[in-house]
Amino acid sequence: MKIKSVQLGAYQTNCYLVIDESTNDAVIIDPGDDVNGLKHFLTSADVQLKAIFLTHGHMDHSLGMPYLVEQYNLPVYLKKEDEELMRENAFIFGYIPENCHIVNISDGDELNFGNLSFKVISTPGHSPGGVCFSSGKILFCGDTLFNSSFGRTDLPGGNYETLINSIINKLLCLDVDTVAYSGHGPYTTIGSEKTHYRF
């Protein structure tokens, strides 16, 4: 597995490509809101895209999705609770292609694309349908967990207690050497975050 990343848009959202080096197949996680930047990133990466994963439906993570669906006809994996939020953002700021295929995911689902395998971890709190995607000791955690911090909860659908519960019961119990790739800012490890949080 190889991971490439780029920061996109005004909020510098981390967009990730997870690549199977044996086939060059890839999934893209949180394609941001800067289509021109996204196009450049994908051109330089030169991979075969298989799917779009959204950790949640906020616009700074999802507005690149319509371009990807229209250009590559990719399925979009998203938790049901954030689908309406994602659709509202797409309609306000652009469009959703007619061929958009939304795959609603649930906690514990296994997503397999060739040699790439991911487990869905439901982590509501930043948004109602927030999820993380884990693959071995790699975690893509969106805006649930940051390096020395966590996502805001003052947006519609956010809840502080729910987010803290998600972090404690779903993430901090992972192996300490799990590397967490966040939606904004640098990566961290679960071990490092355990030393920062004394809930």
PDB file of C-alpha atoms in Angstrom:
ATOM      1  CA  MET A   1       0.000   0.000   0.000  1.00  0.00           C
ATOM      2  CA  LYS A   2       1.199   3.471  -0.904  1.00  0.00           C
ATOM      3  CA  ILE A   3      -0.369   6.706   0.341  1.00  0.00           C
ATOM      4  CA  LYS A   4      -0.230  10.021  -1.491  1.00  0.00           C
ATOM      5  CA  SER A   5      -1.800  13.199  -0.168  1.00  0.00           C
ATOM      6  CA  VAL A   6      -2.502  16.770  -1.161  1.00  0.00           C
ATOM      7  CA  GLN A   7      -4.031  19.730   0.653  1.00  0.00           C
ATOM      8  CA  LEU A   8      -6.973  21.195  -1.226  1.00  0.00           C
ATOM      9  CA  GLY A   9      -9.090  24.324  -0.937  1.00  0.00           C
ATOM     10  CA  ALA A  10      -9.367  27.240   1.449  1.00  0.00           C
ATOM     11  CA  TYR A  11      -9.521  24.910   4.458  1.00  0.00           C
ATOM     12  CA  GLN A  12      -6.477  22.909   3.317  1.00  0.00           C
ATOM     13  CA  THR A  13      -8.350  19.619   3.489  1.00  0.00           C
ATOM     14  CA  ASN A  14      -6.154  16.547   3.271  1.00  0.00           C
ATOM     15  CA  CYS A  15      -7.136  14.419   0.284  1.00  0.00           C
ATOM     16  CA  TYR A  16      -5.614  10.939   0.209  1.00  0.00           C
ATOM     17  CA  LEU A  17      -4.938   8.402  -2.511  1.00  0.00           C
ATOM     18  CA  VAL A  18      -4.470   4.863  -1.237  1.00  0.00           C
ATOM     19  CA  ILE A  19      -2.736   2.858  -3.931  1.00  0.00           C
ATOM     20  CA  ASP A  20      -2.247  -0.853  -4.505  1.00  0.00           C
ATOM     21  CA  GLU A  21       1.278  -0.761  -5.906  1.00  0.00           C
ATOM     22  CA  SER A  22       0.926  -4.160  -7.580  1.00  0.00           C
ATOM     23  CA  THR A  23      -1.966  -3.041  -9.794  1.00  0.00           C
ATOM     24  CA  ASN A  24      -1.928   0.777  -9.540  1.00  0.00           C
ATOM     25  CA  ASP A  25      -5.569   0.624  -8.437  1.00  0.00           C
ATOM     26  CA  ALA A  26      -6.518   3.296  -5.910  1.00  0.00           C
ATOM     27  CA  VAL A  27      -9.294   4.713  -3.786  1.00  0.00           C
ATOM     28  CA  ILE A  28      -9.537   8.415  -3.063  1.00  0.00           C
ATOM     29  CA  ILE A  29     -10.509   9.628   0.398  1.00  0.00           C
ATOM     30  CA  ASP A  30     -12.110  13.069   0.904  1.00  0.00           C
ATOM     31  CA  PRO A  31     -11.555  14.757  -2.490  1.00  0.00           C
ATOM     32  CA  GLY A  32     -11.785  18.271  -1.056  1.00  0.00           C
ATOM     33  CA  ASP A  33     -13.395  21.298  -2.685  1.00  0.00           C
ATOM     34  CA  ASP A  34     -10.766  22.426  -5.211  1.00  0.00           C
ATOM     35  CA  VAL A  35     -11.420  20.686  -8.520  1.00  0.00           C
ATOM     36  CA  ASN A  36      -8.456  22.241 -10.329  1.00  0.00           C
ATOM     37  CA  GLY A  37      -6.094  21.156  -7.577  1.00  0.00           C
ATOM     38  CA  LEU A  38      -7.704  17.724  -7.596  1.00  0.00           C
ATOM     39  CA  LYS A  39      -7.210  17.365 -11.361  1.00  0.00           C
ATOM     40  CA  HIS A  40      -3.528  18.235 -11.061  1.00  0.00           C
ATOM     41  CA  PHE A  41      -3.067  15.802  -8.166  1.00  0.00           C
ATOM     42  CA  LEU A  42      -4.635  12.925 -10.088  1.00  0.00           C
ATOM     43  CA  THR A  43      -2.736  13.667 -13.285  1.00  0.00           C
ATOM     44  CA  SER A  44       0.570  13.519 -11.445  1.00  0.00           C
ATOM     45  CA  ALA A  45      -0.449  10.375  -9.533  1.00  0.00           C
ATOM     46  CA  ASP A  46      -1.434   8.395 -12.665  1.00  0.00           C
ATOM     47  CA  VAL A  47      -3.547   5.717 -10.956  1.00  0.00           C
ATOM     48  CA  GLN A  48      -6.673   3.693 -11.744  1.00  0.00           C
ATOM     49  CA  LEU A  49      -9.390   5.035  -9.462  1.00  0.00           C
ATOM     50  CA  LYS A  50     -11.883   2.502  -8.115  1.00  0.00           C
ATOM     51  CA  ALA A  51     -13.927   4.354  -5.484  1.00  0.00           C
ATOM     52  CA  ILE A  52     -14.485   7.530  -3.498  1.00  0.00           C
ATOM     53  CA  PHE A  53     -14.558   7.321   0.301  1.00  0.00           C
ATOM     54  CA  LEU A  54     -16.061  10.208   2.278  1.00  0.00           C
ATOM     55  CA  THR A  55     -15.311  10.395   5.996  1.00  0.00           C
ATOM     56  CA  HIS A  56     -18.242  12.816   6.271  1.00  0.00           C
ATOM     57  CA  GLY A  57     -20.381  15.099   4.151  1.00  0.00           C
ATOM     58  CA  HIS A  58     -19.022  18.587   4.871  1.00  0.00           C
ATOM     59  CA  MET A  59     -18.339  20.617   1.749  1.00  0.00           C
ATOM     60  CA  ASP A  60     -14.593  21.009   2.281  1.00  0.00           C
ATOM     61  CA  HIS A  61     -14.290  17.208   2.061  1.00  0.00           C
ATOM     62  CA  SER A  62     -16.902  16.381  -0.573  1.00  0.00           C
ATOM     63  CA  LEU A  63     -17.255  19.051  -3.264  1.00  0.00           C
ATOM     64  CA  GLY A  64     -14.667  17.372  -5.477  1.00  0.00           C
ATOM     65  CA  MET A  65     -16.895  14.295  -5.602  1.00  0.00           C
ATOM     66  CA  PRO A  66     -19.175  15.338  -8.520  1.00  0.00           C
ATOM     67  CA  TYR A  67     -16.193  15.881 -10.810  1.00  0.00           C
ATOM     68  CA  LEU A  68     -14.797  12.438  -9.951  1.00  0.00           C
ATOM     69  CA  VAL A  69     -18.141  10.723 -10.499  1.00  0.00           C
ATOM     70  CA  GLU A  70     -18.698  12.444 -13.820  1.00  0.00           C
ATOM     71  CA  GLN A  71     -15.144  11.892 -15.039  1.00  0.00           C
ATOM     72  CA  TYR A  72     -14.506   8.355 -13.759  1.00  0.00           C
ATOM     73  CA  ASN A  73     -17.987   6.945 -12.945  1.00  0.00           C
ATOM     74  CA  LEU A  74     -16.921   5.987  -9.411  1.00  0.00           C
ATOM     75  CA  PRO A  75     -19.118   4.755  -6.552  1.00  0.00           C
ATOM     76  CA  VAL A  76     -19.240   6.976  -3.467  1.00  0.00           C
ATOM     77  CA  TYR A  77     -18.988   5.325  -0.048  1.00  0.00           C
ATOM     78  CA  LEU A  78     -20.639   7.358   2.707  1.00  0.00           C
ATOM     79  CA  LYS A  79     -22.623   6.746   5.871  1.00  0.00           C
ATOM     80  CA  LYS A  80     -26.364   7.307   5.409  1.00  0.00           C
ATOM     81  CA  GLU A  81     -26.574   9.919   8.169  1.00  0.00           C
ATOM     82  CA  ASP A  82     -24.362  12.292   6.155  1.00  0.00           C
ATOM     83  CA  GLU A  83     -25.791  11.644   2.689  1.00  0.00           C
ATOM     84  CA  GLU A  84     -28.352  14.461   2.902  1.00  0.00           C
ATOM     85  CA  LEU A  85     -25.662  16.870   4.118  1.00  0.00           C
ATOM     86  CA  MET A  86     -23.426  15.923   1.208  1.00  0.00           C
ATOM     87  CA  ARG A  87     -26.256  16.285  -1.301  1.00  0.00           C
ATOM     88  CA  GLU A  88     -27.274  19.699   0.078  1.00  0.00           C
ATOM     89  CA  ASN A  89     -23.727  20.982  -0.284  1.00  0.00           C
ATOM     90  CA  ALA A  90     -23.464  19.614  -3.812  1.00  0.00           C
ATOM     91  CA  PHE A  91     -26.736  21.239  -4.886  1.00  0.00           C
ATOM     92  CA  ILE A  92     -25.840  24.598  -3.328  1.00  0.00           C
ATOM     93  CA  PHE A  93     -22.323  24.790  -4.709  1.00  0.00           C
ATOM     94  CA  GLY A  94     -22.652  22.747  -7.867  1.00  0.00           C
ATOM     95  CA  TYR A  95     -24.444  19.571  -8.843  1.00  0.00           C
ATOM     96  CA  ILE A  96     -24.648  15.812  -8.416  1.00  0.00           C
ATOM     97  CA  PRO A  97     -24.222  13.812 -11.638  1.00  0.00           C
ATOM     98  CA  GLU A  98     -27.142  11.628 -12.697  1.00  0.00           C
ATOM     99  CA  ASN A  99     -24.910   8.561 -12.628  1.00  0.00           C
ATOM    100  CA  CYS A 100     -23.860   9.142  -9.012  1.00  0.00           C
ATOM    101  CA  HIS A 101     -24.011   5.819  -7.142  1.00  0.00           C
ATOM    102  CA  ILE A 102     -24.037   6.272  -3.361  1.00  0.00           C
ATOM    103  CA  VAL A 103     -23.111   3.209  -1.308  1.00  0.00           C
ATOM    104  CA  ASN A 104     -24.291   3.608   2.280  1.00  0.00           C
ATOM    105  CA  ILE A 105     -21.808   2.088   4.693  1.00  0.00           C
ATOM    106  CA  SER A 106     -22.165   0.948   8.300  1.00  0.00           C
ATOM    107  CA  ASP A 107     -19.914   0.366  11.282  1.00  0.00           C
ATOM    108  CA  GLY A 108     -17.824  -2.767  10.794  1.00  0.00           C
ATOM    109  CA  ASP A 109     -18.270  -3.021   7.023  1.00  0.00           C
ATOM    110  CA  GLU A 110     -15.304  -4.431   5.095  1.00  0.00           C
ATOM    111  CA  LEU A 111     -14.524  -2.679   1.808  1.00  0.00           C
ATOM    112  CA  ASN A 112     -12.258  -4.582  -0.566  1.00  0.00           C
ATOM    113  CA  PHE A 113     -10.746  -3.400  -3.831  1.00  0.00           C
ATOM    114  CA  GLY A 114      -8.215  -5.923  -5.101  1.00  0.00           C
ATOM    115  CA  ASN A 115      -5.434  -6.034  -2.539  1.00  0.00           C
ATOM    116  CA  LEU A 116      -6.773  -2.979  -0.711  1.00  0.00           C
ATOM    117  CA  SER A 117      -8.949  -3.718   2.305  1.00  0.00           C
ATOM    118  CA  PHE A 118     -10.604  -1.244   4.666  1.00  0.00           C
ATOM    119  CA  LYS A 119     -12.804  -1.481   7.730  1.00  0.00           C
ATOM    120  CA  VAL A 120     -15.452   1.151   8.427  1.00  0.00           C
ATOM    121  CA  ILE A 121     -15.409   2.614  11.943  1.00  0.00           C
ATOM    122  CA  SER A 122     -18.431   4.751  12.812  1.00  0.00           C
ATOM    123  CA  THR A 123     -17.307   7.890  14.677  1.00  0.00           C
ATOM    124  CA  PRO A 124     -20.183  10.381  14.910  1.00  0.00           C
ATOM    125  CA  GLY A 125     -19.776  13.685  16.711  1.00  0.00           C
ATOM    126  CA  HIS A 126     -18.174  16.077  14.244  1.00  0.00           C
ATOM    127  CA  SER A 127     -21.109  15.164  12.020  1.00  0.00           C
ATOM    128  CA  PRO A 128     -23.880  12.580  12.490  1.00  0.00           C
ATOM    129  CA  GLY A 129     -22.463  10.204   9.878  1.00  0.00           C
ATOM    130  CA  GLY A 130     -18.759  10.626  10.470  1.00  0.00           C
ATOM    131  CA  VAL A 131     -16.636   7.528   9.852  1.00  0.00           C
ATOM    132  CA  CYS A 132     -13.001   6.466   9.796  1.00  0.00           C
ATOM    133  CA  PHE A 133     -11.453   3.940   7.436  1.00  0.00           C
ATOM    134  CA  SER A 134      -8.828   1.584   8.824  1.00  0.00           C
ATOM    135  CA  SER A 135      -6.450  -0.686   6.946  1.00  0.00           C
ATOM    136  CA  GLY A 136      -4.091  -2.623   9.171  1.00  0.00           C
ATOM    137  CA  LYS A 137      -2.306  -0.039  11.284  1.00  0.00           C
ATOM    138  CA  ILE A 138      -3.347   2.839   9.043  1.00  0.00           C
ATOM    139  CA  LEU A 139      -6.353   5.012   9.942  1.00  0.00           C
ATOM    140  CA  PHE A 140      -8.004   7.691   7.838  1.00  0.00           C
ATOM    141  CA  CYS A 141      -9.938   9.640  10.442  1.00  0.00           C
ATOM    142  CA  GLY A 142     -11.325  12.715   8.681  1.00  0.00           C
ATOM    143  CA  ASP A 143     -12.251  15.429  11.173  1.00  0.00           C
ATOM    144  CA  THR A 144     -12.817  13.057  14.084  1.00  0.00           C
ATOM    145  CA  LEU A 145      -9.222  13.183  15.315  1.00  0.00           C
ATOM    146  CA  PHE A 146      -6.376  15.601  14.617  1.00  0.00           C
ATOM    147  CA  ASN A 147      -2.787  15.799  15.768  1.00  0.00           C
ATOM    148  CA  SER A 148      -3.203  16.949  19.404  1.00  0.00           C
ATOM    149  CA  SER A 149      -6.819  17.951  18.796  1.00  0.00           C
ATOM    150  CA  PHE A 150     -10.180  16.856  17.389  1.00  0.00           C
ATOM    151  CA  GLY A 151     -12.921  18.147  15.113  1.00  0.00           C
ATOM    152  CA  ARG A 152     -15.258  20.993  15.948  1.00  0.00           C
ATOM    153  CA  THR A 153     -18.748  20.171  17.161  1.00  0.00           C
ATOM    154  CA  ASP A 154     -20.519  23.526  16.772  1.00  0.00           C
ATOM    155  CA  LEU A 155     -21.709  22.883  13.219  1.00  0.00           C
ATOM    156  CA  PRO A 156     -25.237  21.525  12.569  1.00  0.00           C
ATOM    157  CA  GLY A 157     -25.415  17.885  13.652  1.00  0.00           C
ATOM    158  CA  GLY A 158     -22.251  18.095  15.737  1.00  0.00           C
ATOM    159  CA  ASN A 159     -22.189  16.925  19.351  1.00  0.00           C
ATOM    160  CA  TYR A 160     -19.220  17.221  21.711  1.00  0.00           C
ATOM    161  CA  GLU A 161     -20.135  14.334  24.005  1.00  0.00           C
ATOM    162  CA  THR A 162     -20.771  12.053  21.035  1.00  0.00           C
ATOM    163  CA  LEU A 163     -17.427  12.940  19.460  1.00  0.00           C
ATOM    164  CA  ILE A 164     -15.473  12.337  22.668  1.00  0.00           C
ATOM    165  CA  ASN A 165     -17.250   9.008  23.083  1.00  0.00           C
ATOM    166  CA  SER A 166     -16.280   8.059  19.512  1.00  0.00           C
ATOM    167  CA  ILE A 167     -12.638   8.943  20.121  1.00  0.00           C
ATOM    168  CA  ILE A 168     -12.397   7.058  23.409  1.00  0.00           C
ATOM    169  CA  ASN A 169     -14.351   3.948  22.479  1.00  0.00           C
ATOM    170  CA  LYS A 170     -13.501   3.586  18.787  1.00  0.00           C
ATOM    171  CA  LEU A 171     -10.064   5.119  18.202  1.00  0.00           C
ATOM    172  CA  LEU A 172      -7.956   5.271  21.354  1.00  0.00           C
ATOM    173  CA  CYS A 173      -8.462   1.520  21.772  1.00  0.00           C
ATOM    174  CA  LEU A 174      -6.581   0.830  18.518  1.00  0.00           C
ATOM    175  CA  ASP A 175      -2.931  -0.256  18.515  1.00  0.00           C
ATOM    176  CA  VAL A 176      -0.689   2.521  19.789  1.00  0.00           C
ATOM    177  CA  ASP A 177       1.433   2.453  16.636  1.00  0.00           C
ATOM    178  CA  THR A 178      -1.568   2.963  14.357  1.00  0.00           C
ATOM    179  CA  VAL A 179      -0.847   5.969  12.137  1.00  0.00           C
ATOM    180  CA  ALA A 180      -3.809   8.353  11.918  1.00  0.00           C
ATOM    181  CA  TYR A 181      -4.156  10.461   8.781  1.00  0.00           C
ATOM    182  CA  SER A 182      -6.464  13.366   9.606  1.00  0.00           C
ATOM    183  CA  GLY A 183      -8.670  15.580   7.498  1.00  0.00           C
ATOM    184  CA  HIS A 184      -6.521  18.624   8.294  1.00  0.00           C
ATOM    185  CA  GLY A 185      -2.975  19.059   9.509  1.00  0.00           C
ATOM    186  CA  PRO A 186      -0.188  16.508  10.003  1.00  0.00           C
ATOM    187  CA  TYR A 187      -0.595  12.824  10.730  1.00  0.00           C
ATOM    188  CA  THR A 188      -0.330  11.455  14.252  1.00  0.00           C
ATOM    189  CA  THR A 189      -0.380   8.095  16.018  1.00  0.00           C
ATOM    190  CA  ILE A 190      -2.885   6.616  18.413  1.00  0.00           C
ATOM    191  CA  GLY A 191      -0.110   6.261  20.984  1.00  0.00           C
ATOM    192  CA  SER A 192       0.696   9.950  20.743  1.00  0.00           C
ATOM    193  CA  GLU A 193      -2.949  10.944  21.079  1.00  0.00           C
ATOM    194  CA  LYS A 194      -3.357   8.782  24.169  1.00  0.00           C
ATOM    195  CA  THR A 195      -0.742  10.932  25.905  1.00  0.00           C
ATOM    196  CA  HIS A 196      -2.544  14.131  24.921  1.00  0.00           C
ATOM    197  CA  TYR A 197      -6.042  13.242  26.032  1.00  0.00           C
ATOM    198  CA  ARG A 198      -7.010  12.630  29.626  1.00  0.00           C
ATOM    199  CA  PHE A 199     -10.750  12.207  29.292  1.00  0.00           C
TER     200      PHE A 199
END
